[in-house]
Amino acid sequence: MNMNGELVVTQDWKYTNSPTVKTLAMDWNGINVSGPTATTTVRSNYRISIKNLNSLSSQSIFGNTTFGLAAGDPNGFANTANDVVIDHRCRWSANVLGESITLLGYSIWYYPGSN
């Protein structure tokens, strides 16, 4: 990414409709930046935005429920001059036989911004 580049990551999840809490997460450089929960629905689509702040090693990160924050600014400190690991994760609040969580797909869009 360049100094004002932005990544937009979209996740498409499918899971069992049940009262069991399912966490659908994304990590940026080993740090959790998105972790919405789902229960009695069957599909979710989440978008996470990671934008360099005129620096290769300082980012503003918004995702799922943090778009339009009233105060604060979620930050990341990954050096985007190098490769950065993006990890999609999920977990249940309880182990229930017959339930599933599936990441159907994801997309990563890069917008270079101005230098």
Short mmCIF file of C-alpha atoms in Angstrom, two decimals, residues 9-58:
data_model
loop_
_atom_site.label_atom_id
_atom_site.label_comp_id
_atom_site.label_asym_id
_atom_site.label_seq_id
_atom_site.Cartn_x
_atom_site.Cartn_y
_atom_site.Cartn_z
CA VAL A 9 -12.23 -6.20 2.67
CA THR A 10 -15.67 -7.76 2.28
CA GLN A 11 -16.52 -11.07 3.96
CA ASP A 12 -19.52 -13.26 3.00
CA TRP A 13 -20.52 -15.69 5.78
CA LYS A 14 -23.15 -18.47 5.98
CA TYR A 15 -24.02 -20.24 9.24
CA THR A 16 -26.66 -22.22 11.09
CA ASN A 17 -29.69 -20.29 12.37
CA SER A 18 -29.67 -20.93 16.14
CA PRO A 19 -29.43 -19.11 19.46
CA THR A 20 -25.75 -20.11 19.67
CA VAL A 21 -23.54 -17.02 19.38
CA LYS A 22 -21.20 -17.16 16.39
CA THR A 23 -18.29 -14.68 16.13
CA LEU A 24 -17.16 -13.83 12.57
CA ALA A 25 -13.81 -12.07 12.80
CA MET A 26 -10.94 -10.59 10.86
CA ASP A 27 -7.38 -9.96 12.06
CA TRP A 28 -5.01 -7.38 10.55
CA ASN A 29 -1.34 -8.08 11.21
CA GLY A 30 -2.31 -10.44 14.05
CA ILE A 31 -4.68 -7.98 15.78
CA ASN A 32 -8.45 -8.43 15.76
CA VAL A 33 -10.10 -5.50 13.94
CA SER A 34 -13.58 -6.94 13.35
CA GLY A 35 -15.60 -9.45 15.37
CA PRO A 36 -19.35 -9.11 14.92
CA THR A 37 -21.62 -11.79 16.35
CA ALA A 38 -24.58 -13.55 14.78
CA THR A 39 -27.28 -15.87 16.11
CA THR A 40 -30.69 -16.35 14.48
CA THR A 41 -29.87 -15.33 10.93
CA VAL A 42 -28.27 -17.45 8.22
CA ARG A 43 -26.05 -15.05 6.21
CA SER A 44 -23.92 -11.98 6.88
CA ASN A 45 -21.80 -9.72 4.74
CA TYR A 46 -19.26 -7.46 6.47
CA ARG A 47 -17.01 -4.72 5.16
CA ILE A 48 -13.74 -3.59 6.80
CA SER A 49 -11.87 -0.48 5.64
CA ILE A 50 -8.12 -0.07 6.35
CA LYS A 51 -6.59 3.25 5.27
CA ASN A 52 -2.99 4.40 5.61
CA LEU A 53 -2.78 7.80 7.33
CA ASN A 54 -0.17 9.48 5.13
CA SER A 55 2.23 6.84 6.47
CA LEU A 56 3.21 3.27 5.60
CA SER A 57 2.92 2.20 9.24
CA SER A 58 -0.20 3.92 10.65
#
